[in-house]
PDB file of C-alpha atoms in Angstrom:
ATOM      1  CA  MET A 902     -61.039 -27.758 -66.627  1.00 35.00           C
ATOM      2  CA  ASN A 903     -62.949 -26.556 -63.655  1.00 37.00           C
ATOM      3  CA  ASN A 904     -66.446 -27.036 -64.565  1.00 37.00           C
ATOM      4  CA  ASN A 905     -67.753 -24.422 -61.938  1.00 38.00           C
ATOM      5  CA  HIS A 906     -66.144 -21.699 -64.244  1.00 37.00           C
ATOM      6  CA  THR A 907     -67.581 -22.768 -67.892  1.00 41.00           C
ATOM      7  CA  LEU A 908     -68.545 -20.074 -70.126  1.00 46.00           C
ATOM      8  CA  ILE A 909     -72.011 -18.542 -69.573  1.00 45.00           C
ATOM      9  CA  ASN A 910     -73.319 -17.623 -72.815  1.00 52.00           C
ATOM     10  CA  GLN A 911     -76.437 -15.557 -72.252  1.00 64.00           C
ATOM     11  CA  ASP A 912     -77.715 -12.018 -73.092  1.00 77.00           C
ATOM     12  CA  MET A 913     -76.850  -9.464 -70.512  1.00 84.00           C
ATOM     13  CA  PRO A 914     -80.034  -7.750 -69.177  1.00 86.00           C
ATOM     14  CA  LYS A 915     -81.026  -4.647 -70.860  1.00 84.00           C
ATOM     15  CA  PRO A 916     -79.754  -1.361 -68.689  1.00 91.00           C
ATOM     16  CA  VAL A 917     -82.882   0.245 -67.213  1.00 87.00           C
ATOM     17  CA  THR A 918     -81.782   2.523 -64.350  1.00 93.00           C
ATOM     18  CA  GLU A 919     -78.748   5.054 -64.404  1.00 94.00           C
ATOM     19  CA  ALA A 920     -76.684   2.582 -62.245  1.00 95.00           C
ATOM     20  CA  ASP A 921     -77.418  -0.028 -64.750  1.00 96.00           C
ATOM     21  CA  TYR A 922     -75.761   2.290 -67.615  1.00 96.00           C
ATOM     22  CA  ALA A 923     -73.121   3.526 -65.091  1.00 97.00           C
ATOM     23  CA  GLY A 924     -72.081  -0.225 -64.645  1.00 97.00           C
ATOM     24  CA  ARG A 925     -71.772  -0.586 -68.438  1.00 97.00           C
ATOM     25  CA  ILE A 926     -69.672   2.517 -68.934  1.00 98.00           C
ATOM     26  CA  MET A 927     -65.869   1.895 -68.719  1.00 98.00           C
ATOM     27  CA  ILE A 928     -63.703   4.766 -67.703  1.00 98.00           C
ATOM     28  CA  PRO A 929     -60.133   4.355 -68.748  1.00 97.00           C
ATOM     29  CA  LEU A 930     -57.574   5.262 -65.904  1.00 98.00           C
ATOM     30  CA  ASP A 931     -54.859   6.453 -68.305  1.00 95.00           C
ATOM     31  CA  TYR A 932     -52.584   8.165 -65.852  1.00 96.00           C
ATOM     32  CA  ALA A 933     -49.034   8.118 -65.122  1.00 96.00           C
ATOM     33  CA  SER A 934     -49.297   7.401 -61.249  1.00 97.00           C
ATOM     34  CA  ALA A 935     -52.073   5.868 -58.784  1.00 97.00           C
ATOM     35  CA  GLU A 936     -52.168   9.407 -57.229  1.00 97.00           C
ATOM     36  CA  ASP A 937     -53.178  10.970 -60.510  1.00 96.00           C
ATOM     37  CA  ALA A 938     -55.861   8.274 -60.751  1.00 98.00           C
ATOM     38  CA  ARG A 939     -57.216   8.486 -57.259  1.00 98.00           C
ATOM     39  CA  GLY A 940     -58.053  12.342 -58.349  1.00 97.00           C
ATOM     40  CA  LEU A 941     -60.473  10.944 -60.884  1.00 97.00           C
ATOM     41  CA  LEU A 942     -62.075   8.411 -58.558  1.00 97.00           C
ATOM     42  CA  LYS A 943     -62.516  11.235 -55.874  1.00 97.00           C
ATOM     43  CA  GLU A 944     -64.344  13.223 -58.596  1.00 96.00           C
ATOM     44  CA  LEU A 945     -66.527  10.067 -59.535  1.00 97.00           C
ATOM     45  CA  ALA A 946     -67.112   8.712 -56.130  1.00 96.00           C
ATOM     46  CA  GLY A 947     -70.401   7.125 -55.854  1.00 96.00           C
ATOM     47  CA  ILE A 948     -71.019   6.451 -59.373  1.00 97.00           C
ATOM     48  CA  PRO A 949     -70.893   2.633 -59.989  1.00 96.00           C
ATOM     49  CA  CYS A 950     -68.843   2.608 -63.450  1.00 96.00           C
ATOM     50  CA  TYR A 951     -66.320   0.065 -64.563  1.00 97.00           C
ATOM     51  CA  MET A 952     -63.029   1.069 -64.222  1.00 98.00           C
ATOM     52  CA  LYS A 953     -60.305   0.001 -67.039  1.00 98.00           C
ATOM     53  CA  VAL A 954     -56.486  -0.097 -66.039  1.00 98.00           C
ATOM     54  CA  GLY A 955     -54.335  -0.022 -69.166  1.00 97.00           C
ATOM     55  CA  MET A 956     -50.673  -0.404 -69.725  1.00 97.00           C
ATOM     56  CA  GLN A 957     -49.748   2.882 -68.457  1.00 97.00           C
ATOM     57  CA  LEU A 958     -51.246   2.960 -65.083  1.00 98.00           C
ATOM     58  CA  PHE A 959     -50.364  -0.821 -64.454  1.00 98.00           C
ATOM     59  CA  TYR A 960     -46.898  -0.741 -65.551  1.00 97.00           C
ATOM     60  CA  ALA A 961     -46.382   2.664 -63.263  1.00 97.00           C
ATOM     61  CA  ALA A 962     -48.513   1.189 -60.141  1.00 97.00           C
ATOM     62  CA  GLY A 963     -48.691  -2.192 -60.608  1.00 97.00           C
ATOM     63  CA  PRO A 964     -51.114  -5.105 -59.241  1.00 97.00           C
ATOM     64  CA  ASP A 965     -51.719  -3.156 -55.750  1.00 97.00           C
ATOM     65  CA  PHE A 966     -53.583  -0.269 -57.520  1.00 97.00           C
ATOM     66  CA  VAL A 967     -55.962  -3.101 -59.082  1.00 97.00           C
ATOM     67  CA  ARG A 968     -56.539  -4.666 -55.545  1.00 96.00           C
ATOM     68  CA  GLU A 969     -57.203  -0.940 -54.252  1.00 97.00           C
ATOM     69  CA  LEU A 970     -59.891  -0.500 -56.574  1.00 97.00           C
ATOM     70  CA  LYS A 971     -61.440  -3.863 -55.930  1.00 95.00           C
ATOM     71  CA  GLU A 972     -61.335  -2.779 -52.428  1.00 95.00           C
ATOM     72  CA  LEU A 973     -63.175   0.356 -53.117  1.00 95.00           C
ATOM     73  CA  GLY A 974     -65.953  -1.897 -54.806  1.00 95.00           C
ATOM     74  CA  TYR A 975     -65.245  -1.314 -58.415  1.00 96.00           C
ATOM     75  CA  LYS A 976     -65.273  -3.807 -61.269  1.00 97.00           C
ATOM     76  CA  VAL A 977     -61.931  -3.766 -63.028  1.00 98.00           C
ATOM     77  CA  PHE A 978     -61.182  -4.479 -66.847  1.00 98.00           C
ATOM     78  CA  LEU A 979     -57.410  -5.008 -66.787  1.00 98.00           C
ATOM     79  CA  ASP A 980     -56.415  -3.884 -70.384  1.00 98.00           C
ATOM     80  CA  LEU A 981     -52.913  -5.284 -71.216  1.00 98.00           C
ATOM     81  CA  LYS A 982     -53.678  -7.207 -74.676  1.00 97.00           C
ATOM     82  CA  LEU A 983     -51.774 -10.250 -73.793  1.00 98.00           C
ATOM     83  CA  HIS A 984     -50.062 -11.362 -77.141  1.00 98.00           C
ATOM     84  CA  ASP A 985     -47.126 -13.885 -76.702  1.00 98.00           C
ATOM     85  CA  ILE A 986     -46.080 -17.443 -77.039  1.00 98.00           C
ATOM     86  CA  PRO A 987     -48.956 -19.611 -75.994  1.00 98.00           C
ATOM     87  CA  ASN A 988     -47.129 -20.731 -72.533  1.00 98.00           C
ATOM     88  CA  THR A 989     -46.266 -17.043 -71.719  1.00 98.00           C
ATOM     89  CA  VAL A 990     -49.791 -16.135 -72.168  1.00 98.00           C
ATOM     90  CA  ALA A 991     -51.195 -18.950 -70.228  1.00 98.00           C
ATOM     91  CA  GLY A 992     -48.930 -17.954 -67.050  1.00 98.00           C
ATOM     92  CA  GLY A 993     -50.096 -14.274 -67.758  1.00 98.00           C
ATOM     93  CA  ALA A 994     -53.758 -15.095 -67.485  1.00 98.00           C
ATOM     94  CA  ALA A 995     -53.050 -17.202 -64.492  1.00 97.00           C
ATOM     95  CA  SER A 996     -51.637 -14.142 -62.818  1.00 96.00           C
ATOM     96  CA  ILE A 997     -54.078 -11.763 -63.927  1.00 97.00           C
ATOM     97  CA  THR A 998     -57.030 -14.027 -62.641  1.00 96.00           C
ATOM     98  CA  ARG A 999     -55.158 -14.438 -59.033  1.00 94.00           C
ATOM     99  CA  LEU A1000     -55.408 -10.933 -58.982  1.00 95.00           C
ATOM    100  CA  GLY A1001     -59.100 -10.734 -58.967  1.00 94.00           C
ATOM    101  CA  VAL A1002     -59.979  -8.585 -62.063  1.00 96.00           C
ATOM    102  CA  ASP A1003     -63.415  -8.817 -63.413  1.00 97.00           C
ATOM    103  CA  MET A1004     -62.478  -8.828 -67.244  1.00 98.00           C
ATOM    104  CA  PHE A1005     -59.110  -9.161 -68.906  1.00 98.00           C
ATOM    105  CA  ASN A1006     -58.050  -9.404 -72.641  1.00 98.00           C
ATOM    106  CA  VAL A1007     -55.825 -11.024 -75.028  1.00 98.00           C
ATOM    107  CA  HIS A1008     -55.122  -9.985 -78.716  1.00 97.00           C
ATOM    108  CA  ALA A1009     -56.644 -12.158 -81.159  1.00 97.00           C
ATOM    109  CA  ALA A1010     -53.770 -11.775 -83.773  1.00 95.00           C
ATOM    110  CA  GLY A1011     -51.924 -14.155 -81.352  1.00 96.00           C
ATOM    111  CA  GLY A1012     -53.878 -17.174 -82.938  1.00 97.00           C
ATOM    112  CA  GLY A1013     -56.120 -19.966 -81.779  1.00 98.00           C
ATOM    113  CA  ALA A1014     -53.633 -21.779 -79.622  1.00 98.00           C
ATOM    114  CA  MET A1015     -52.580 -18.627 -77.595  1.00 98.00           C
ATOM    115  CA  LEU A1016     -56.540 -17.553 -77.089  1.00 98.00           C
ATOM    116  CA  ALA A1017     -57.063 -21.271 -75.905  1.00 98.00           C
ATOM    117  CA  ALA A1018     -54.007 -21.164 -73.394  1.00 98.00           C
ATOM    118  CA  ALA A1019     -55.216 -17.804 -71.954  1.00 98.00           C
ATOM    119  CA  ARG A1020     -58.545 -19.441 -71.233  1.00 98.00           C
ATOM    120  CA  GLU A1021     -56.482 -22.496 -69.775  1.00 98.00           C
ATOM    121  CA  GLY A1022     -54.466 -20.299 -67.583  1.00 98.00           C
ATOM    122  CA  MET A1023     -57.389 -18.731 -66.166  1.00 97.00           C
ATOM    123  CA  GLU A1024     -59.177 -21.814 -65.666  1.00 96.00           C
ATOM    124  CA  ARG A1025     -56.237 -23.446 -63.851  1.00 95.00           C
ATOM    125  CA  ALA A1026     -55.848 -20.426 -61.664  1.00 95.00           C
ATOM    126  CA  LEU A1027     -59.433 -20.651 -60.596  1.00 95.00           C
ATOM    127  CA  SER A1028     -58.994 -24.270 -59.512  1.00 92.00           C
ATOM    128  CA  GLN A1029     -56.251 -23.477 -57.284  1.00 89.00           C
ATOM    129  CA  PRO A1030     -56.555 -23.352 -53.495  1.00 85.00           C
ATOM    130  CA  GLY A1031     -57.804 -20.021 -52.312  1.00 79.00           C
ATOM    131  CA  ILE A1032     -59.094 -19.116 -55.625  1.00 76.00           C
ATOM    132  CA  SER A1033     -61.824 -21.579 -55.963  1.00 55.00           C
ATOM    133  CA  GLY A1034     -65.205 -20.083 -55.755  1.00 56.00           C
ATOM    134  CA  SER A1035     -63.940 -16.453 -57.012  1.00 71.00           C
ATOM    135  CA  VAL A1036     -65.927 -14.886 -59.605  1.00 81.00           C
ATOM    136  CA  ARG A1037     -64.595 -16.077 -63.125  1.00 93.00           C
ATOM    137  CA  PRO A1038     -63.390 -13.099 -65.154  1.00 97.00           C
ATOM    138  CA  LYS A1039     -64.612 -12.256 -68.517  1.00 98.00           C
ATOM    139  CA  LEU A1040     -61.996 -13.030 -71.091  1.00 98.00           C
ATOM    140  CA  ILE A1041     -62.142 -11.156 -74.409  1.00 98.00           C
ATOM    141  CA  ALA A1042     -60.188 -10.675 -77.513  1.00 98.00           C
ATOM    142  CA  VAL A1043     -58.920  -7.451 -79.065  1.00 96.00           C
ATOM    143  CA  THR A1044     -59.860  -7.637 -82.854  1.00 92.00           C
ATOM    144  CA  GLN A1045     -58.815  -4.264 -84.443  1.00 86.00           C
ATOM    145  CA  LEU A1046     -57.966  -1.094 -82.553  1.00 83.00           C
ATOM    146  CA  THR A1047     -60.534   1.723 -83.104  1.00 75.00           C
ATOM    147  CA  SER A1048     -57.585   3.854 -84.477  1.00 82.00           C
ATOM    148  CA  THR A1049     -57.070   1.536 -87.261  1.00 85.00           C
ATOM    149  CA  SER A1050     -58.401   2.736 -90.539  1.00 88.00           C
ATOM    150  CA  GLN A1051     -58.956   0.193 -93.491  1.00 92.00           C
ATOM    151  CA  ALA A1052     -56.060   2.069 -95.322  1.00 95.00           C
ATOM    152  CA  VAL A1053     -53.599   1.388 -92.137  1.00 94.00           C
ATOM    153  CA  MET A1054     -55.008  -2.272 -91.925  1.00 94.00           C
ATOM    154  CA  ASN A1055     -54.371  -2.724 -95.568  1.00 94.00           C
ATOM    155  CA  GLY A1056     -51.261  -1.037 -96.268  1.00 96.00           C
ATOM    156  CA  GLU A1057     -49.258  -0.835 -93.141  1.00 95.00           C
ATOM    157  CA  ILE A1058     -50.452  -4.116 -91.076  1.00 93.00           C
ATOM    158  CA  GLY A1059     -50.771  -6.260 -94.341  1.00 94.00           C
ATOM    159  CA  ILE A1060     -54.322  -7.480 -93.804  1.00 95.00           C
ATOM    160  CA  PRO A1061     -56.276  -7.379 -96.918  1.00 95.00           C
ATOM    161  CA  GLY A1062     -60.186  -6.804 -96.883  1.00 94.00           C
ATOM    162  CA  SER A1063     -62.310  -4.648 -94.748  1.00 93.00           C
ATOM    163  CA  VAL A1064     -61.789  -4.031 -91.066  1.00 89.00           C
ATOM    164  CA  GLU A1065     -65.305  -5.440 -90.501  1.00 90.00           C
ATOM    165  CA  ASP A1066     -64.213  -8.973 -92.313  1.00 93.00           C
ATOM    166  CA  THR A1067     -61.357  -8.992 -90.127  1.00 93.00           C
ATOM    167  CA  VAL A1068     -62.917  -8.224 -86.959  1.00 92.00           C
ATOM    168  CA  LEU A1069     -65.588 -10.985 -87.867  1.00 96.00           C
ATOM    169  CA  ARG A1070     -63.006 -13.375 -88.517  1.00 96.00           C
ATOM    170  CA  TYR A1071     -61.170 -12.492 -85.119  1.00 96.00           C
ATOM    171  CA  ALA A1072     -64.335 -12.697 -83.168  1.00 97.00           C
ATOM    172  CA  ALA A1073     -65.201 -16.322 -84.695  1.00 98.00           C
ATOM    173  CA  LEU A1074     -61.768 -17.450 -83.661  1.00 98.00           C
ATOM    174  CA  ALA A1075     -62.014 -16.077 -80.079  1.00 98.00           C
ATOM    175  CA  ALA A1076     -65.429 -17.745 -79.892  1.00 98.00           C
ATOM    176  CA  ALA A1077     -64.157 -21.214 -81.090  1.00 98.00           C
ATOM    177  CA  SER A1078     -61.210 -20.571 -78.565  1.00 97.00           C
ATOM    178  CA  GLY A1079     -63.736 -20.474 -75.666  1.00 97.00           C
ATOM    179  CA  LEU A1080     -63.709 -16.860 -75.047  1.00 98.00           C
ATOM    180  CA  ASP A1081     -66.492 -14.709 -73.828  1.00 98.00           C
ATOM    181  CA  GLY A1082     -66.404 -11.866 -76.248  1.00 98.00           C
ATOM    182  CA  VAL A1083     -64.307  -9.163 -78.120  1.00 98.00           C
ATOM    183  CA  VAL A1084     -63.222  -5.580 -78.112  1.00 94.00           C
ATOM    184  CA  ALA A1085     -64.424  -3.836 -81.263  1.00 89.00           C
ATOM    185  CA  SER A1086     -65.608  -0.701 -82.493  1.00 87.00           C
ATOM    186  CA  PRO A1087     -69.240   0.027 -82.554  1.00 88.00           C
ATOM    187  CA  TRP A1088     -69.547  -0.012 -86.108  1.00 88.00           C
ATOM    188  CA  GLU A1089     -69.056  -3.842 -86.015  1.00 90.00           C
ATOM    189  CA  VAL A1090     -71.293  -4.759 -83.034  1.00 94.00           C
ATOM    190  CA  SER A1091     -74.241  -5.473 -84.799  1.00 95.00           C
ATOM    191  CA  ALA A1092     -72.694  -7.803 -87.446  1.00 95.00           C
ATOM    192  CA  LEU A1093     -70.764  -9.454 -84.388  1.00 96.00           C
ATOM    193  CA  LYS A1094     -73.951  -9.961 -82.687  1.00 96.00           C
ATOM    194  CA  ALA A1095     -75.662 -11.462 -85.619  1.00 96.00           C
ATOM    195  CA  ALA A1096     -72.529 -13.813 -86.293  1.00 97.00           C
ATOM    196  CA  GLN A1097     -71.886 -15.113 -82.618  1.00 97.00           C
ATOM    197  CA  GLY A1098     -75.198 -14.415 -80.790  1.00 96.00           C
ATOM    198  CA  ARG A1099     -76.347 -12.030 -78.237  1.00 93.00           C
ATOM    199  CA  GLY A1100     -74.377 -13.507 -75.528  1.00 96.00           C
ATOM    200  CA  PHE A1101     -71.237 -12.896 -77.064  1.00 97.00           C
ATOM    201  CA  ILE A1102     -69.718  -9.847 -75.258  1.00 97.00           C
ATOM    202  CA  THR A1103     -68.683  -6.599 -76.860  1.00 97.00           C
ATOM    203  CA  VAL A1104     -66.712  -3.914 -75.449  1.00 96.00           C
ATOM    204  CA  THR A1105     -66.670  -0.939 -77.562  1.00 94.00           C
ATOM    205  CA  PRO A1106     -63.971   1.927 -77.382  1.00 91.00           C
ATOM    206  CA  GLY A1107     -64.090   4.919 -79.850  1.00 84.00           C
ATOM    207  CA  ILE A1108     -67.220   6.207 -78.165  1.00 92.00           C
ATOM    208  CA  ARG A1109     -67.714   9.947 -78.216  1.00 87.00           C
ATOM    209  CA  PRO A1110     -70.658  11.865 -76.813  1.00 86.00           C
ATOM    210  CA  ALA A1111     -72.216  14.478 -79.605  1.00 72.00           C
ATOM    211  CA  GLY A1112     -69.941  17.144 -80.171  1.00 61.00           C
ATOM    212  CA  SER A1113     -66.702  15.819 -78.836  1.00 62.00           C
ATOM    213  CA  ASP A1114     -63.435  15.630 -80.539  1.00 59.00           C
ATOM    214  CA  LYS A1115     -62.833  12.398 -82.138  1.00 53.00           C
ATOM    215  CA  GLY A1116     -59.070  12.531 -81.389  1.00 56.00           C
ATOM    216  CA  ASP A1117     -57.062   9.439 -82.665  1.00 49.00           C
ATOM    217  CA  GLN A1118     -60.138   7.285 -83.053  1.00 48.00           C
ATOM    218  CA  ALA A1119     -61.061   6.379 -86.668  1.00 50.00           C
ATOM    219  CA  ARG A1120     -64.605   4.455 -85.969  1.00 56.00           C
ATOM    220  CA  VAL A1121     -66.748   6.289 -83.467  1.00 71.00           C
ATOM    221  CA  MET A1122     -70.080   6.452 -82.186  1.00 89.00           C
ATOM    222  CA  THR A1123     -72.066   8.428 -79.172  1.00 92.00           C
ATOM    223  CA  PRO A1124     -72.979   6.138 -76.387  1.00 94.00           C
ATOM    224  CA  ARG A1125     -76.573   6.204 -77.203  1.00 93.00           C
ATOM    225  CA  GLU A1126     -75.874   4.986 -80.900  1.00 93.00           C
ATOM    226  CA  ALA A1127     -73.478   2.291 -79.400  1.00 94.00           C
ATOM    227  CA  PHE A1128     -76.094   1.106 -76.950  1.00 94.00           C
ATOM    228  CA  ALA A1129     -78.814   0.826 -79.714  1.00 93.00           C
ATOM    229  CA  GLN A1130     -76.384  -1.416 -81.730  1.00 93.00           C
ATOM    230  CA  GLY A1131     -76.425  -3.840 -79.048  1.00 95.00           C
ATOM    231  CA  THR A1132     -73.328  -3.390 -77.290  1.00 96.00           C
ATOM    232  CA  ASP A1133     -72.848  -4.524 -73.848  1.00 97.00           C
ATOM    233  CA  TYR A1134     -69.818  -2.057 -72.528  1.00 97.00           C
ATOM    234  CA  VAL A1135     -68.743   1.170 -74.015  1.00 97.00           C
ATOM    235  CA  VAL A1136     -65.339   2.997 -73.085  1.00 96.00           C
ATOM    236  CA  ILE A1137     -65.535   6.546 -72.792  1.00 96.00           C
ATOM    237  CA  GLY A1138     -62.054   8.479 -71.851  1.00 93.00           C
ATOM    238  CA  ARG A1139     -61.070  11.922 -72.717  1.00 92.00           C
ATOM    239  CA  PRO A1140     -64.761  13.292 -72.912  1.00 94.00           C
ATOM    240  CA  ILE A1141     -64.759  12.285 -69.107  1.00 96.00           C
ATOM    241  CA  THR A1142     -61.151  12.311 -67.882  1.00 95.00           C
ATOM    242  CA  ALA A1143     -60.189  15.129 -69.773  1.00 94.00           C
ATOM    243  CA  ALA A1144     -63.230  17.345 -68.821  1.00 95.00           C
ATOM    244  CA  ALA A1145     -62.969  20.383 -66.673  1.00 96.00           C
ATOM    245  CA  GLU A1146     -65.689  18.836 -64.366  1.00 97.00           C
ATOM    246  CA  PRO A1147     -65.429  14.926 -64.876  1.00 97.00           C
ATOM    247  CA  ARG A1148     -68.524  14.115 -62.749  1.00 97.00           C
ATOM    248  CA  LEU A1149     -70.772  16.471 -64.663  1.00 97.00           C
ATOM    249  CA  ALA A1150     -69.749  15.050 -68.026  1.00 96.00           C
ATOM    250  CA  LEU A1151     -70.322  11.697 -66.861  1.00 97.00           C
ATOM    251  CA  GLU A1152     -73.736  12.630 -65.229  1.00 97.00           C
ATOM    252  CA  SER A1153     -74.539  14.358 -68.552  1.00 95.00           C
ATOM    253  CA  ILE A1154     -74.049  10.914 -70.692  1.00 96.00           C
ATOM    254  CA  LEU A1155     -76.058   9.094 -68.178  1.00 96.00           C
ATOM    255  CA  LYS A1156     -78.964  11.615 -68.317  1.00 95.00           C
ATOM    256  CA  ASP A1157     -78.770  11.388 -71.918  1.00 93.00           C
ATOM    257  CA  LEU A1158     -78.880   7.446 -71.963  1.00 94.00           C
ATOM    258  CA  MET A1159     -82.032   7.722 -69.616  1.00 93.00           C
ATOM    259  CA  SER A1160     -83.898   9.947 -71.984  1.00 89.00           C
ATOM    260  CA  GLN A1161     -83.515   7.454 -74.857  1.00 70.00           C
TER     261      GLN A1161
END
């Protein structure tokens, strides 16, 4: 293992300025093409938010668009939710690390061996010539999707108990496997921080500004409520990306956060 890239388990500084909050807001570029995504980037130019590239755009535009975002100065969360046998995930994690993203994820349901393999693949890539000295990406695990209600989790997925119990169990597995944190709904953040410590990163989808449509999200909070719970990053999609004026929508959210 490359000791220059060991986990750093410490609290993230509290956002103070508008730029601080912008850096904790992840914008999902859920578009069918790079050209469509560039339209939003043009709208939001100059606001230092975190860009999240998921399956739809990555499968359409590929690694080159991730490199483009990095060249533009954005931090990038590659949200592909790796979930496969350990050897395959290790290889995928190594490839993603070489791409230079700032964060990527795996699915905790893959088990401890798979989670550990993801970290090992990442560390192996960081030790390679030409990569050594690169910034270590944050490696996080998906617990339960924010679209998953307890009824769905129990009756369809076949996991008994409450959603929070499952999230906490998966988070403990991720921490034991050496990961930096988890993706979880804002409703579980407080319990996660209590169980794993303030330095365990939480990325929270299911964020909806006051008055917004919940869409297909089952467990939601406003940005202000989520940060009050102690989350590190919030993912805000359609309230910004589907707004008539995305820049004004994001600026309104930042203004509200600065007023708390």
